[in-house]
Amino acid sequence: MRRGAWGAAAAVAAAALLQQIAARDTANATDPRIRIVGRGLANDAGGWVFDWPNSFLVSTHGAETVTASVSSNGWARLRVVAYSSTGGFTDGRWGPSAVVNVAPGTGEYVLVAGLGDDKLGGPLAAPAAEDVTILVSKMNEADYNEHHETDARVTLHSFSLPGGGEIVPVADVPGLPRSDRRIEFIGDSITAAYGVAGLAPCTARPWQQEAGRSHAALTCAALSAQCHVQAWSGRGLVMNYESEEPGTHMPEIERRVWGSVLDSPEWDFSSWVPHAVWVNLGTNDQCCGRKWPLPSFEPTLAALLLNITKRYAVAGHSPVPIFAAFGPVASSYGPQVQAAVKAANANGALAVAVDQTAIFPGGPGRVGCSGHPSTAGQFAMAQQAATSIGNATGWAVGPIDGDNPVGALLRWST
Ligand SMILES: *[C@@H]1O[C@H](CO)[C@@H](O)[C@H](O)[C@H]1NC(C)=O
Ligand SMILES: *[C@@H]1O[C@H](CO)[C@@H](O)[C@H](O)[C@H]1NC(C)=O
Ligand SMILES: *[C@@H]1O[C@H](CO)[C@@H](O)[C@H](O)[C@H]1NC(C)=O
């Protein structure tokens, strides 16, 4: 072939490539077509900056590949769960899932690939032209088990479809959280699902944490509710697990937009008013052979319950129901939780103490790694939480492992 023809062919190929790049549908994370659940803030470029386990819903039509452009200060893990409303790929249910590891720095990560080629696509392959909705959720807590806050924020800049197709407004598919149902969880490693993906005996590893298997996510699935979860392994109400690492305590951290940022702005509580709040703090306070009770524990918990009550107070409405749980990893803080609930209620809170100490002996396989609840343990905790919150809100309690992303995660994930 003559040189000129090569040049012409290259020019044609380059033009086609440019056209493909220009044609690729891209949506900023904060684009109205995308739905975000969780605490975070938009940046000037339309990206979403967060560190707590946030979730993103993206619906596509005729997509080949879905990518996310992500910057991260630390490592992060994203769970992707897919649903196909047009059938074949997932049999019209929430289906396969995959894990994407995000490294520090900036990169474009493939979330779902080869949708048009069922020989190539692996577990997330679907025929082209299907309507596919994916849920992308951060699996790990703000800054995994860290004793000191080090900025571990993640920026999800945008979602793209490099192989064609379009991003459409989030489809009305089953099992999505309802925007009119909101539940907030505040806790430690138990709520952050530290060590959930294993069975005792084992030592918890970062990859064994998954927010999607926490009783928080499971409870919200049973109640079709949106979840906000502020939970940090090793932190307590007035003392943290490692006494030689004073760090900050949960009453300060739980107010932050970004848990891992010491001077984080305070979250705008009016932007997301929960219908119920579930608190489980005390396991780290009472640890390590400390003389128990710590005198400040009970009054601080009562103050936290009152702070929560005040921040969500709506004139003419009864106070937000708060559930102050204790157990299942430790039980010695139960009496203080009960006393704090009583004190807060005497000052206008609507709190109840919930005993979860029977969870571990209550069934087999409920202990995961490093003494923390396994998936079965979290499941049992969630059944109790969903019953309590359903009772307080009047919401029907559905199956935790029904046709929703959490149910698919429990059925399909490894
Ligand atoms: C993303 O947001 C920025 C800032 O609002 C805007 O200039 C840009 O066009 C957006 N990009 C897309 C793909 O919508
Ligand atoms: C309660 O709120 C006040 C005012 O923001 C704050 O100073 C205090 O530390 C909070 N206490 C707890 C336990 O949340
Ligand atoms: C249901 O709520 C009522 C108060 O509205 C309470 O008295 C009762 O104990 C609750 N039951 C359960 C199972 O939580």
XYZ file of C-alpha atoms and ligand atoms in Angstrom:
456
model
C 0.000 0.000 0.000
C 1.295 3.445 -0.866
C 2.210 5.855 1.817
C -0.655 8.182 0.892
C -3.213 5.475 1.394
C -1.822 4.671 4.809
C -2.097 8.354 5.698
C -5.654 8.519 4.429
C -6.612 5.329 6.266
C -5.049 6.640 9.458
C -6.911 9.917 9.071
C -10.191 8.064 8.581
C -9.478 5.889 11.611
C -8.536 8.915 13.697
C -11.703 10.723 12.640
C -13.790 7.664 13.560
C -12.055 7.462 16.918
C -12.634 11.151 17.572
C -16.267 10.743 16.608
C -16.578 7.813 18.969
C -14.979 9.803 21.770
C -17.182 12.794 21.009
C -20.235 10.547 20.854
C -19.594 8.738 24.114
C -22.290 9.664 26.547
C -20.888 11.138 29.743
C -22.738 12.347 32.799
C -21.206 14.214 35.695
C -21.841 12.430 38.972
C -24.223 15.241 39.941
C -26.043 15.140 36.588
C -29.811 14.921 37.201
C -29.865 11.555 35.380
C -27.758 10.028 38.179
C -29.122 9.353 41.681
C -26.798 9.659 44.685
C -27.511 8.436 48.230
C -25.128 9.438 51.003
C -23.322 12.376 52.524
C -20.964 14.341 50.302
C -20.644 17.616 48.414
C -20.594 18.570 44.737
C -17.430 20.203 43.391
C -17.302 23.000 40.780
C -16.833 20.519 37.929
C -20.028 18.594 38.687
C -18.260 15.760 40.513
C -19.287 14.332 43.901
C -16.809 14.299 46.796
C -17.430 11.818 49.628
C -15.847 9.334 51.976
C -18.753 7.678 53.847
C -20.210 4.720 51.917
C -22.252 6.498 49.236
C -24.270 4.875 46.446
C -24.859 5.939 42.842
C -27.581 4.669 40.534
C -26.951 4.861 36.782
C -29.419 3.707 34.130
C -28.248 3.024 30.577
C -29.769 2.053 27.251
C -27.797 0.070 24.688
C -24.515 0.498 26.528
C -21.472 -1.644 25.795
C -19.298 -0.522 28.689
C -19.879 1.729 31.702
C -16.898 3.486 33.216
C -16.438 5.880 36.110
C -13.810 8.590 36.318
C -12.620 8.604 39.917
C -9.969 10.373 41.978
C -9.135 9.014 45.384
C -6.759 10.017 48.141
C -6.570 6.448 49.426
C -7.741 3.065 48.281
C -11.442 2.441 47.961
C -13.598 -0.445 46.872
C -16.768 -0.126 44.858
C -19.471 -2.782 44.571
C -21.362 -2.804 41.286
C -24.722 -4.595 41.101
C -26.666 -4.731 37.839
C -30.315 -4.977 36.858
C -31.699 -5.407 33.389
C -35.260 -4.285 32.857
C -35.370 -5.742 29.344
C -34.828 -9.282 30.441
C -32.078 -11.624 29.291
C -29.074 -10.296 31.141
C -30.427 -10.635 34.655
C -33.767 -12.325 33.992
C -35.453 -9.084 34.911
C -34.053 -9.132 38.419
C -31.163 -7.582 40.262
C -28.352 -9.822 39.133
C -24.620 -10.243 39.082
C -22.214 -8.088 41.002
C -18.547 -7.217 40.815
C -15.961 -5.374 42.872
C -13.838 -2.536 41.502
C -10.680 -1.609 43.410
C -9.863 2.092 43.260
C -6.223 3.035 43.734
C -4.946 6.361 45.044
C -4.776 8.884 42.192
C -7.065 9.465 39.227
C -8.287 6.851 36.817
C -11.107 5.694 34.638
C -12.496 2.431 35.990
C -14.557 -0.079 34.088
C -17.698 -0.840 36.104
C -19.440 -3.075 33.582
C -17.827 -4.229 30.330
C -18.683 -6.152 27.203
C -22.419 -5.720 27.535
C -22.717 -6.410 23.807
C -20.673 -9.600 23.824
C -21.802 -12.437 26.030
C -18.571 -14.331 25.317
C -16.364 -11.536 26.596
C -18.286 -9.902 29.339
C -17.789 -12.284 32.202
C -20.323 -12.090 34.995
C -21.636 -8.706 33.952
C -22.292 -9.407 30.271
C -25.619 -8.536 28.723
C -26.870 -8.420 25.157
C -26.414 -4.984 23.600
C -29.466 -2.741 23.540
C -30.633 -3.913 26.919
C -31.693 -1.385 29.495
C -29.268 -1.834 32.355
C -29.332 -0.044 35.709
C -26.299 -0.320 37.929
C -25.853 0.496 41.575
C -22.321 1.546 42.489
C -21.663 1.600 46.251
C -18.534 2.353 48.251
C -17.869 -0.742 50.333
C -15.397 0.604 52.861
C -15.861 3.118 55.653
C -14.578 6.709 55.458
C -11.000 5.700 56.299
C -10.650 2.010 57.133
C -10.010 1.468 60.838
C -7.678 4.494 60.996
C -6.732 5.849 64.414
C -6.246 9.368 63.092
C -8.134 11.186 60.388
C -6.208 11.290 57.130
C -8.073 12.733 54.189
C -9.426 9.680 52.357
C -11.946 11.454 50.180
C -13.061 10.013 46.869
C -14.267 12.160 43.967
C -16.566 10.488 41.503
C -16.216 12.853 38.552
C -18.438 11.243 35.953
C -19.866 8.118 34.358
C -19.196 7.344 30.674
C -20.254 4.866 28.003
C -17.131 4.515 25.810
C -18.714 1.906 23.508
C -21.864 3.868 22.754
C -25.342 3.847 24.206
C -26.901 6.476 26.404
C -27.249 7.328 30.050
C -30.920 7.814 30.851
C -32.679 9.078 34.003
C -32.695 6.387 36.689
C -35.262 3.806 35.642
C -38.147 2.799 37.842
C -36.906 -0.708 38.622
C -37.826 -2.843 41.649
C -35.983 -2.690 44.913
C -34.758 0.907 44.705
C -34.830 2.915 47.915
C -37.736 5.319 48.129
C -36.763 8.960 48.414
C -39.536 9.493 50.976
C -38.040 6.947 53.413
C -34.806 7.871 55.133
C -32.906 6.119 57.939
C -29.638 7.265 59.516
C -27.178 4.935 61.273
C -24.369 6.069 63.592
C -21.919 3.496 64.854
C -18.522 1.850 64.930
C -17.017 -1.200 63.245
C -20.174 -3.246 63.828
C -22.180 -0.784 61.736
C -19.313 -0.302 59.253
C -19.440 -4.081 58.612
C -15.796 -4.584 59.521
C -14.841 -8.230 59.046
C -18.294 -9.134 57.705
C -17.137 -11.185 54.718
C -15.695 -14.100 56.635
C -16.505 -16.665 59.289
C -14.731 -17.015 62.618
C -11.955 -17.803 63.239
C -10.303 -15.156 61.063
C -8.588 -11.789 61.398
C -10.453 -8.979 59.635
C -8.833 -7.664 56.459
C -9.808 -4.494 54.603
C -11.340 -6.490 51.755
C -13.635 -8.212 54.264
C -15.509 -4.994 54.939
C -18.633 -4.293 52.981
C -21.103 -1.540 53.815
C -23.700 -3.314 51.666
C -23.782 -6.231 54.139
C -24.084 -4.067 57.243
C -27.313 -4.317 59.194
C -27.755 -0.696 58.124
C -27.940 -1.530 54.410
C -29.909 -4.712 55.076
C -32.451 -2.844 57.229
C -32.877 -0.165 54.580
C -33.393 -2.880 51.942
C -36.159 -4.470 54.039
C -37.870 -1.093 54.412
C -37.119 0.286 50.884
C -35.459 3.243 52.580
C -32.475 5.424 51.790
C -29.614 4.926 54.221
C -27.006 7.353 55.505
C -24.322 5.610 57.556
C -21.711 7.352 59.682
C -19.688 4.549 61.214
C -15.986 4.285 62.016
C -14.147 1.208 63.240
C -12.403 1.619 66.582
C -14.137 4.879 67.518
C -16.310 5.317 70.552
C -18.613 7.798 72.175
C -16.099 9.139 74.731
C -13.103 6.799 74.282
C -11.747 4.953 71.283
C -10.568 1.370 71.139
C -6.883 2.217 71.208
C -6.459 4.395 74.277
C -2.974 5.398 73.217
C -4.523 6.858 70.034
C -6.940 9.431 71.373
C -8.245 10.593 67.949
C -11.672 12.171 67.899
C -14.856 10.517 69.050
C -18.063 9.765 67.222
C -20.163 12.730 68.503
C -17.760 14.989 66.608
C -17.171 12.724 63.597
C -20.844 11.976 62.977
C -21.543 15.648 62.260
C -19.037 15.848 59.400
C -19.731 15.856 55.691
C -16.425 13.955 55.356
C -15.507 11.737 58.272
C -11.831 11.580 57.336
C -11.340 15.360 57.213
C -10.605 16.966 60.592
C -11.895 20.396 59.552
C -14.755 19.048 57.461
C -17.759 21.347 57.175
C -20.714 20.230 59.254
C -23.352 18.285 57.310
C -26.469 20.290 56.457
C -28.951 18.375 58.601
C -31.906 20.138 57.009
C -30.990 18.655 53.618
C -31.871 15.094 54.618
C -34.207 14.584 57.552
C -34.414 10.915 58.575
C -37.590 9.168 59.716
C -35.581 7.122 62.214
C -32.048 7.153 63.607
C -30.229 4.027 64.820
C -27.225 4.491 67.112
C -24.922 1.751 68.386
C -21.910 3.128 70.280
C -20.165 1.831 73.385
C -18.323 -1.322 72.335
C -15.050 0.603 71.939
C -15.623 2.730 75.062
C -15.905 -0.312 77.328
C -13.020 -2.193 75.780
C -9.575 -3.210 76.750
C -10.124 -3.934 80.438
C -11.129 -0.360 81.249
C -12.899 0.268 84.517
C -16.536 0.353 83.482
C -18.708 2.377 83.451
C -16.801 5.443 82.327
C -18.568 8.278 84.191
C -18.956 10.438 81.065
C -20.479 7.700 78.884
C -24.101 7.892 79.994
C -24.481 11.713 80.024
C -22.698 11.989 76.667
C -25.022 9.437 75.081
C -28.031 11.290 76.497
C -26.608 14.529 75.037
C -26.100 12.900 71.650
C -29.682 11.605 71.619
C -30.926 15.111 72.450
C -28.693 16.689 69.802
C -30.130 14.318 67.201
C -33.645 15.114 68.392
C -33.024 18.869 68.118
C -31.363 18.836 64.728
C -34.276 16.989 63.143
C -37.073 18.689 65.058
C -39.928 19.755 62.805
C -42.522 22.057 64.354
C -45.829 20.303 64.889
C -44.330 16.810 64.454
C -43.360 14.296 67.085
C -39.599 13.917 67.621
C -37.603 11.620 65.352
C -37.627 8.059 66.735
C -34.141 7.070 67.875
C -33.045 3.513 68.578
C -30.040 3.191 70.868
C -28.776 -0.336 70.393
C -26.208 -2.318 72.349
C -24.491 -5.574 71.435
C -23.770 -8.016 69.983
C -19.954 -7.803 70.342
C -20.153 -6.518 73.939
C -22.997 -6.138 76.380
C -21.576 -4.261 79.364
C -22.713 -0.845 78.098
C -26.384 -1.912 78.037
C -27.375 -0.444 81.433
C -25.805 2.904 80.526
C -27.636 2.951 77.185
C -30.924 2.288 78.995
C -30.240 5.053 81.505
C -29.236 7.528 78.784
C -32.438 6.778 76.842
C -34.479 7.452 79.972
C -32.651 10.743 80.612
C -33.012 11.907 77.002
C -36.708 11.014 76.915
C -37.269 13.049 80.084
C -36.006 16.003 78.024
C -38.125 15.473 74.945
C -36.424 12.707 72.949
C -38.334 9.727 71.573
C -35.671 7.084 72.089
C -35.760 3.390 72.899
C -32.953 1.080 73.936
C -32.557 -2.068 71.825
C -30.820 -5.141 73.199
C -28.912 -6.933 70.431
C -26.758 -9.036 72.741
C -28.674 -12.239 71.908
C -27.642 -12.060 68.238
C -24.437 -14.091 68.495
C -25.729 -16.988 70.570
C -29.027 -16.834 68.694
C -27.923 -18.701 65.565
C -25.042 -20.431 63.828
C -22.425 -18.697 61.708
C -23.166 -15.240 63.047
C -19.591 -14.352 63.990
C -17.349 -13.117 61.193
C -13.745 -11.952 61.425
C -12.157 -10.445 64.551
C -15.270 -11.059 66.639
C -17.532 -8.977 64.413
C -20.879 -9.999 62.942
C -20.728 -12.100 59.778
C -23.242 -11.601 57.015
C -25.605 -13.921 58.939
C -24.991 -11.905 62.119
C -25.693 -8.624 60.340
C -28.794 -10.214 58.812
C -30.137 -11.119 62.257
C -29.362 -7.608 63.531
C -31.216 -6.161 60.544
C -34.294 -8.305 61.133
C -34.506 -6.827 64.617
C -33.838 -3.286 63.376
C -36.332 -3.515 60.508
C -39.037 -4.785 62.876
C -38.387 -1.959 65.352
C -38.205 0.794 62.726
C -41.158 -0.627 60.775
C -43.186 -0.575 63.978
C -42.263 3.053 64.678
C -42.806 4.334 61.132
C -45.712 2.149 60.049
C -43.695 0.894 57.046
C -44.235 -2.712 56.001
C -41.171 -4.884 56.517
C -40.231 -6.642 53.282
C -37.712 -9.434 52.795
C -34.129 -8.302 53.280
C -32.903 -10.575 50.495
C -35.761 -9.772 48.126
C -35.433 -8.398 44.603
C -33.250 -5.460 45.499
C -29.510 -4.764 45.146
C -28.798 -6.094 48.650
C -30.668 -9.321 47.912
C -28.653 -9.725 44.704
C -25.419 -9.073 46.601
C -26.273 -11.796 49.116
C -27.227 -14.229 46.333
C -24.391 -13.610 43.905
C -21.315 -12.188 45.535
C -18.233 -14.108 46.470
C -20.042 18.816 34.084
O -20.252 19.966 34.882
C -19.513 21.080 34.432
C -19.693 22.181 35.477
O -21.067 22.403 35.724
C -19.979 21.478 33.053
O -19.223 22.571 32.586
C -19.794 20.297 32.115
O -20.323 20.595 30.843
C -20.488 19.060 32.671
N -20.176 17.924 31.831
C -21.091 17.111 31.360
C -20.603 15.959 30.553
O -22.279 17.277 31.565
C -24.263 18.374 71.204
O -24.296 19.535 70.423
C -23.493 20.595 70.933
C -23.766 21.799 70.063
O -23.466 21.540 68.727
C -22.049 20.175 70.918
O -21.238 21.197 71.459
C -21.872 18.908 71.743
O -20.555 18.460 71.640
C -22.820 17.850 71.238
N -22.721 16.697 72.105
C -22.890 15.455 71.651
C -22.643 14.369 72.642
O -23.222 15.195 70.523
C -44.035 -0.899 68.687
O -44.222 0.472 69.054
C -44.944 0.696 70.217
C -45.090 2.177 70.425
O -45.532 2.801 69.256
C -44.243 0.072 71.392
O -45.013 0.196 72.544
C -43.966 -1.417 71.113
O -43.171 -1.959 72.116
C -43.269 -1.576 69.781
N -43.080 -2.965 69.444
C -41.932 -3.437 68.952
C -41.923 -4.902 68.602
O -40.951 -2.751 68.751
